[in-house]
Amino acid sequence: MWVPRISESNQPVYLSIADALAHDIASGALRRGERLPTLRELAQALDVTPGTISRAYTEASRRGLTQGEVGRGTYVLDRIADTGEAPVVTRAAPAARGEALDLSIIKPYGETLQYWLRNALTELANTTRLEQVLDYAPDGGHPAHREAGAQWLRQWLPGAQWQQVVITSGAQHGLMVAISALTGAGDLVLCESLCYPGIISVAHGLGRRLRGVPMDEQGIIPEALREICQRERPTMLVCVATCQNPTTAIMSNQRRAQIAALAEEFDFLLLDDDIYGFLATDPQTRPLATFAPERSIYLTSLSKSVMPALRIGYLYSPPKLLSRLTAMVRSTVWMPSPLTAQLASHVIGEGLDSQLIRMHRAEAAARQAIAREVFTEASLQSQPHSYHLWLNLPEPWRSDEFALLARANGVVVMSASQFQVERTGDPRGVRVVLMSPTSREELRFALTQLASLLESGDPKRFY
């Protein structure tokens, strides 16, 4: 039986199997018409799941190496060119001339996601547990889907119980559910002074008063938070403590404990938006919610860590707040799609989430290295595995002006003004997302365009 030799690399196992298959066909070790092992046979030989082998065979078929025949198996099509090298994964074509390179949307590396999703959908269709996705789900979601969410959450919240998980239609929906269910009209909600625009739109749309708390390189400054609490009584603090959007700040455990202590002292709730928690560099970093579990709601989702198409979020709540959260989910969408929740549960149960996280972290690290090579003279705020960075602008640059001229030069970034809770002053910075361009070559080109603007030293040259 053919068994591939898997090379050590950061790429997914299924791609390594497809590469080995291509190599063995090129070398003559596999001949035209030769039948390959079944999914189960090869999975047992390599100690992986049958789903991984299915993805490898699908990738090989996409490359024109094999063909599957229903009832007969998978066969080698033909010997490829006698180069002795495996063909690389086909890359998307570079951006057309004049087409802007979009570095404004934070999302995971997407080049191979379609293959992961295709096989996950195929495996889902063949499962015997489809009956629970054909009807209305109970409040909070099906117990099996909530248990999958608890399994996901235990990476950061050891001992998480499925009964305290509430399923939402993504993190943005979870954000809206928590703020609308746990605060009232006119209540004061706090967040970072530079924050994710989705927080601003939700708070304003719900009629909450939103105030930004001054920040430093670790995020919210405890002393500044105390000063606000002494003047006014906030109902909730929304905080992104790991790879903060847009600054990439990561709070130390000591800082998180200080924030939690202030929540206890001034009696407000903590909404721990930990959507980027999987990108933390220090494994000892604890979620903010663990420092005050009885007054904290933990929020995460799969859209950044696995794939944007999985619009499933998980709220983890103290028991006393569960009924309010589940009622708000019912009031807004009645229920998140059970079909999507089943797909998410399958991805988690099969371990595909862990594989994709490793792939995304490795790709982010490589792209952060490119950014450091290009921005040799610039002032950056970033993290080793962050999907984005914060580019500080020197005088005489202004944020909106730089973003406008960057777009005119074919690169889209987000200005600091789009993250300001109160539109006072100019923090002089732009958020640059590194994972959006298809290839690293495109990323390097886009970053070089931005660096050249900075190095000119005079915005007027570009008008």
mmCIF file of C-alpha atoms in Angstrom, residues 179-344:
data_model
loop_
_atom_site.group_PDB
_atom_site.id
_atom_site.type_symbol
_atom_site.label_atom_id
_atom_site.label_comp_id
_atom_site.label_asym_id
_atom_site.label_seq_id
_atom_site.Cartn_x
_atom_site.Cartn_y
_atom_site.Cartn_z
ATOM 1 C CA ILE A 179 -25.051 45.215 25.456
ATOM 2 C CA SER A 180 -28.801 45.293 24.743
ATOM 3 C CA ALA A 181 -29.658 42.595 27.311
ATOM 4 C CA LEU A 182 -27.467 43.801 30.180
ATOM 5 C CA THR A 183 -27.596 47.606 29.873
ATOM 6 C CA GLY A 184 -30.450 50.070 29.488
ATOM 7 C CA ALA A 185 -31.158 53.143 27.387
ATOM 8 C CA GLY A 186 -28.941 56.027 28.482
ATOM 9 C CA ASP A 187 -26.576 53.803 30.476
ATOM 10 C CA LEU A 188 -22.867 54.562 30.326
ATOM 11 C CA VAL A 189 -20.833 51.933 28.475
ATOM 12 C CA LEU A 190 -17.047 52.203 28.455
ATOM 13 C CA CYS A 191 -14.483 50.868 25.973
ATOM 14 C CA GLU A 192 -10.972 51.685 24.746
ATOM 15 C CA SER A 193 -10.499 55.238 23.430
ATOM 16 C CA LEU A 194 -9.556 53.659 20.096
ATOM 17 C CA CYS A 195 -11.860 50.711 19.540
ATOM 18 C CA TYR A 196 -13.420 48.393 16.994
ATOM 19 C CA PRO A 197 -16.021 50.448 15.046
ATOM 20 C CA GLY A 198 -18.635 47.716 15.577
ATOM 21 C CA ILE A 199 -18.699 48.592 19.284
ATOM 22 C CA ILE A 200 -19.382 52.239 18.461
ATOM 23 C CA SER A 201 -22.210 51.450 16.038
ATOM 24 C CA VAL A 202 -23.912 48.999 18.437
ATOM 25 C CA ALA A 203 -23.746 51.336 21.431
ATOM 26 C CA HIS A 204 -25.017 54.348 19.519
ATOM 27 C CA GLY A 205 -27.693 52.324 17.747
ATOM 28 C CA LEU A 206 -29.021 51.093 21.101
ATOM 29 C CA GLY A 207 -29.038 54.567 22.644
ATOM 30 C CA ARG A 208 -26.212 53.920 25.123
ATOM 31 C CA ARG A 209 -23.733 56.591 26.146
ATOM 32 C CA LEU A 210 -20.305 55.426 25.003
ATOM 33 C CA ARG A 211 -17.103 56.762 26.570
ATOM 34 C CA GLY A 212 -13.535 55.901 25.608
ATOM 35 C CA VAL A 213 -10.959 55.171 28.312
ATOM 36 C CA PRO A 214 -7.375 56.434 27.690
ATOM 37 C CA MET A 215 -4.868 53.759 26.690
ATOM 38 C CA ASP A 216 -1.168 52.978 26.726
ATOM 39 C CA GLU A 217 0.846 50.168 25.149
ATOM 40 C CA GLN A 218 -1.092 47.594 27.223
ATOM 41 C CA GLY A 219 -4.546 48.965 26.506
ATOM 42 C CA ILE A 220 -6.882 50.588 29.039
ATOM 43 C CA ILE A 221 -5.061 52.487 31.805
ATOM 44 C CA PRO A 222 -6.481 51.472 35.226
ATOM 45 C CA GLU A 223 -5.936 54.912 36.759
ATOM 46 C CA ALA A 224 -7.856 56.564 33.910
ATOM 47 C CA LEU A 225 -10.659 54.040 34.335
ATOM 48 C CA ARG A 226 -10.845 54.808 38.050
ATOM 49 C CA GLU A 227 -11.122 58.547 37.384
ATOM 50 C CA ILE A 228 -14.095 58.010 35.078
ATOM 51 C CA CYS A 229 -15.777 55.657 37.573
ATOM 52 C CA GLN A 230 -15.408 58.212 40.350
ATOM 53 C CA ARG A 231 -17.251 60.815 38.252
ATOM 54 C CA GLU A 232 -19.895 58.561 36.713
ATOM 55 C CA ARG A 233 -21.177 55.056 37.259
ATOM 56 C CA PRO A 234 -20.691 52.859 34.184
ATOM 57 C CA THR A 235 -22.888 49.826 33.653
ATOM 58 C CA MET A 236 -20.463 47.898 31.455
ATOM 59 C CA LEU A 237 -16.903 47.925 30.152
ATOM 60 C CA VAL A 238 -16.322 46.352 26.738
ATOM 61 C CA CYS A 239 -12.678 45.357 26.490
ATOM 62 C CA VAL A 240 -10.492 43.623 23.882
ATOM 63 C CA ALA A 241 -7.572 42.597 26.076
ATOM 64 C CA THR A 242 -5.600 40.529 23.519
ATOM 65 C CA CYS A 243 -4.420 41.886 20.142
ATOM 66 C CA GLN A 244 -6.674 44.882 20.625
ATOM 67 C CA ASN A 245 -8.297 46.279 17.520
ATOM 68 C CA PRO A 246 -6.788 48.566 16.238
ATOM 69 C CA THR A 247 -3.628 48.983 18.369
ATOM 70 C CA THR A 248 -2.685 45.256 18.849
ATOM 71 C CA ALA A 249 -2.163 45.932 22.599
ATOM 72 C CA ILE A 250 -2.056 42.908 24.908
ATOM 73 C CA MET A 251 -2.812 43.425 28.603
ATOM 74 C CA SER A 252 -0.588 41.762 31.162
ATOM 75 C CA ASN A 253 -2.267 39.525 33.724
ATOM 76 C CA GLN A 254 -1.497 42.166 36.343
ATOM 77 C CA ARG A 255 -3.321 44.825 34.314
ATOM 78 C CA ARG A 256 -6.293 42.483 33.797
ATOM 79 C CA ALA A 257 -6.503 41.875 37.537
ATOM 80 C CA GLN A 258 -6.536 45.645 38.150
ATOM 81 C CA ILE A 259 -9.375 46.147 35.659
ATOM 82 C CA ALA A 260 -11.362 43.312 37.263
ATOM 83 C CA ALA A 261 -10.815 44.793 40.724
ATOM 84 C CA LEU A 262 -12.241 48.126 39.530
ATOM 85 C CA ALA A 263 -15.282 46.305 38.145
ATOM 86 C CA GLU A 264 -15.849 44.822 41.602
ATOM 87 C CA GLU A 265 -15.276 48.130 43.368
ATOM 88 C CA PHE A 266 -17.579 50.189 41.148
ATOM 89 C CA ASP A 267 -20.072 47.407 40.395
ATOM 90 C CA PHE A 268 -20.061 47.245 36.601
ATOM 91 C CA LEU A 269 -20.071 44.304 34.190
ATOM 92 C CA LEU A 270 -17.143 43.225 32.022
ATOM 93 C CA LEU A 271 -17.703 42.157 28.417
ATOM 94 C CA ASP A 272 -14.476 40.344 27.563
ATOM 95 C CA ASP A 273 -14.356 40.423 23.755
ATOM 96 C CA ASP A 274 -11.651 37.788 23.261
ATOM 97 C CA ILE A 275 -12.081 37.226 19.538
ATOM 98 C CA TYR A 276 -8.280 37.382 19.089
ATOM 99 C CA GLY A 277 -7.399 35.411 22.217
ATOM 100 C CA PHE A 278 -5.951 32.577 20.130
ATOM 101 C CA LEU A 279 -3.222 34.977 18.937
ATOM 102 C CA ALA A 280 -1.785 35.604 22.415
ATOM 103 C CA THR A 281 1.989 35.193 22.530
ATOM 104 C CA ASP A 282 2.287 34.202 26.202
ATOM 105 C CA PRO A 283 0.482 30.926 27.031
ATOM 106 C CA GLN A 284 0.151 32.137 30.633
ATOM 107 C CA THR A 285 -2.087 35.017 29.557
ATOM 108 C CA ARG A 286 -5.532 34.528 31.105
ATOM 109 C CA PRO A 287 -8.802 35.911 29.739
ATOM 110 C CA LEU A 288 -9.983 39.053 31.506
ATOM 111 C CA ALA A 289 -13.204 37.222 32.400
ATOM 112 C CA THR A 290 -11.341 34.757 34.648
ATOM 113 C CA PHE A 291 -10.378 37.549 37.056
ATOM 114 C CA ALA A 292 -14.039 38.397 37.830
ATOM 115 C CA PRO A 293 -16.095 35.426 36.584
ATOM 116 C CA GLU A 294 -19.324 36.364 38.393
ATOM 117 C CA ARG A 295 -19.580 39.728 36.614
ATOM 118 C CA SER A 296 -17.976 38.859 33.278
ATOM 119 C CA ILE A 297 -19.392 37.771 29.935
ATOM 120 C CA TYR A 298 -16.819 36.113 27.700
ATOM 121 C CA LEU A 299 -17.301 36.522 23.943
ATOM 122 C CA THR A 300 -15.551 34.767 21.094
ATOM 123 C CA SER A 301 -16.312 33.335 17.661
ATOM 124 C CA LEU A 302 -14.864 31.261 14.823
ATOM 125 C CA SER A 303 -14.806 33.973 12.146
ATOM 126 C CA LYS A 304 -11.231 35.155 12.830
ATOM 127 C CA SER A 305 -9.686 31.928 14.079
ATOM 128 C CA VAL A 306 -11.215 29.441 11.614
ATOM 129 C CA MET A 307 -13.030 31.052 8.684
ATOM 130 C CA PRO A 308 -15.280 34.100 8.121
ATOM 131 C CA ALA A 309 -18.083 31.924 6.704
ATOM 132 C CA LEU A 310 -18.672 30.307 10.113
ATOM 133 C CA ARG A 311 -20.875 33.048 11.562
ATOM 134 C CA ILE A 312 -21.152 31.392 14.954
ATOM 135 C CA GLY A 313 -20.263 33.124 18.208
ATOM 136 C CA TYR A 314 -20.178 31.881 21.794
ATOM 137 C CA LEU A 315 -21.124 33.889 24.882
ATOM 138 C CA TYR A 316 -20.064 32.378 28.198
ATOM 139 C CA SER A 317 -22.081 33.842 31.034
ATOM 140 C CA PRO A 318 -22.559 33.564 34.780
ATOM 141 C CA PRO A 319 -25.747 31.571 35.451
ATOM 142 C CA LYS A 320 -27.579 34.632 36.814
ATOM 143 C CA LEU A 321 -27.383 36.425 33.430
ATOM 144 C CA LEU A 322 -28.166 33.508 31.116
ATOM 145 C CA SER A 323 -31.926 34.034 30.834
ATOM 146 C CA ARG A 324 -31.509 37.656 29.767
ATOM 147 C CA LEU A 325 -28.976 36.753 27.090
ATOM 148 C CA THR A 326 -30.983 33.856 25.646
ATOM 149 C CA ALA A 327 -34.130 36.011 25.585
ATOM 150 C CA MET A 328 -32.281 38.684 23.619
ATOM 151 C CA VAL A 329 -31.031 36.131 21.090
ATOM 152 C CA ARG A 330 -34.625 35.004 20.626
ATOM 153 C CA SER A 331 -35.795 38.618 20.241
ATOM 154 C CA THR A 332 -33.215 39.482 17.591
ATOM 155 C CA VAL A 333 -32.770 36.412 15.328
ATOM 156 C CA TRP A 334 -34.981 33.856 17.139
ATOM 157 C CA MET A 335 -32.112 31.390 16.793
ATOM 158 C CA PRO A 336 -28.723 31.224 15.069
ATOM 159 C CA SER A 337 -28.793 28.829 12.137
ATOM 160 C CA PRO A 338 -28.657 25.253 13.511
ATOM 161 C CA LEU A 339 -27.080 24.152 10.227
ATOM 162 C CA THR A 340 -24.162 26.572 10.685
ATOM 163 C CA ALA A 341 -23.915 25.622 14.364
ATOM 164 C CA GLN A 342 -23.725 21.939 13.348
ATOM 165 C CA LEU A 343 -20.964 22.722 10.846
ATOM 166 C CA ALA A 344 -19.060 24.643 13.524
#
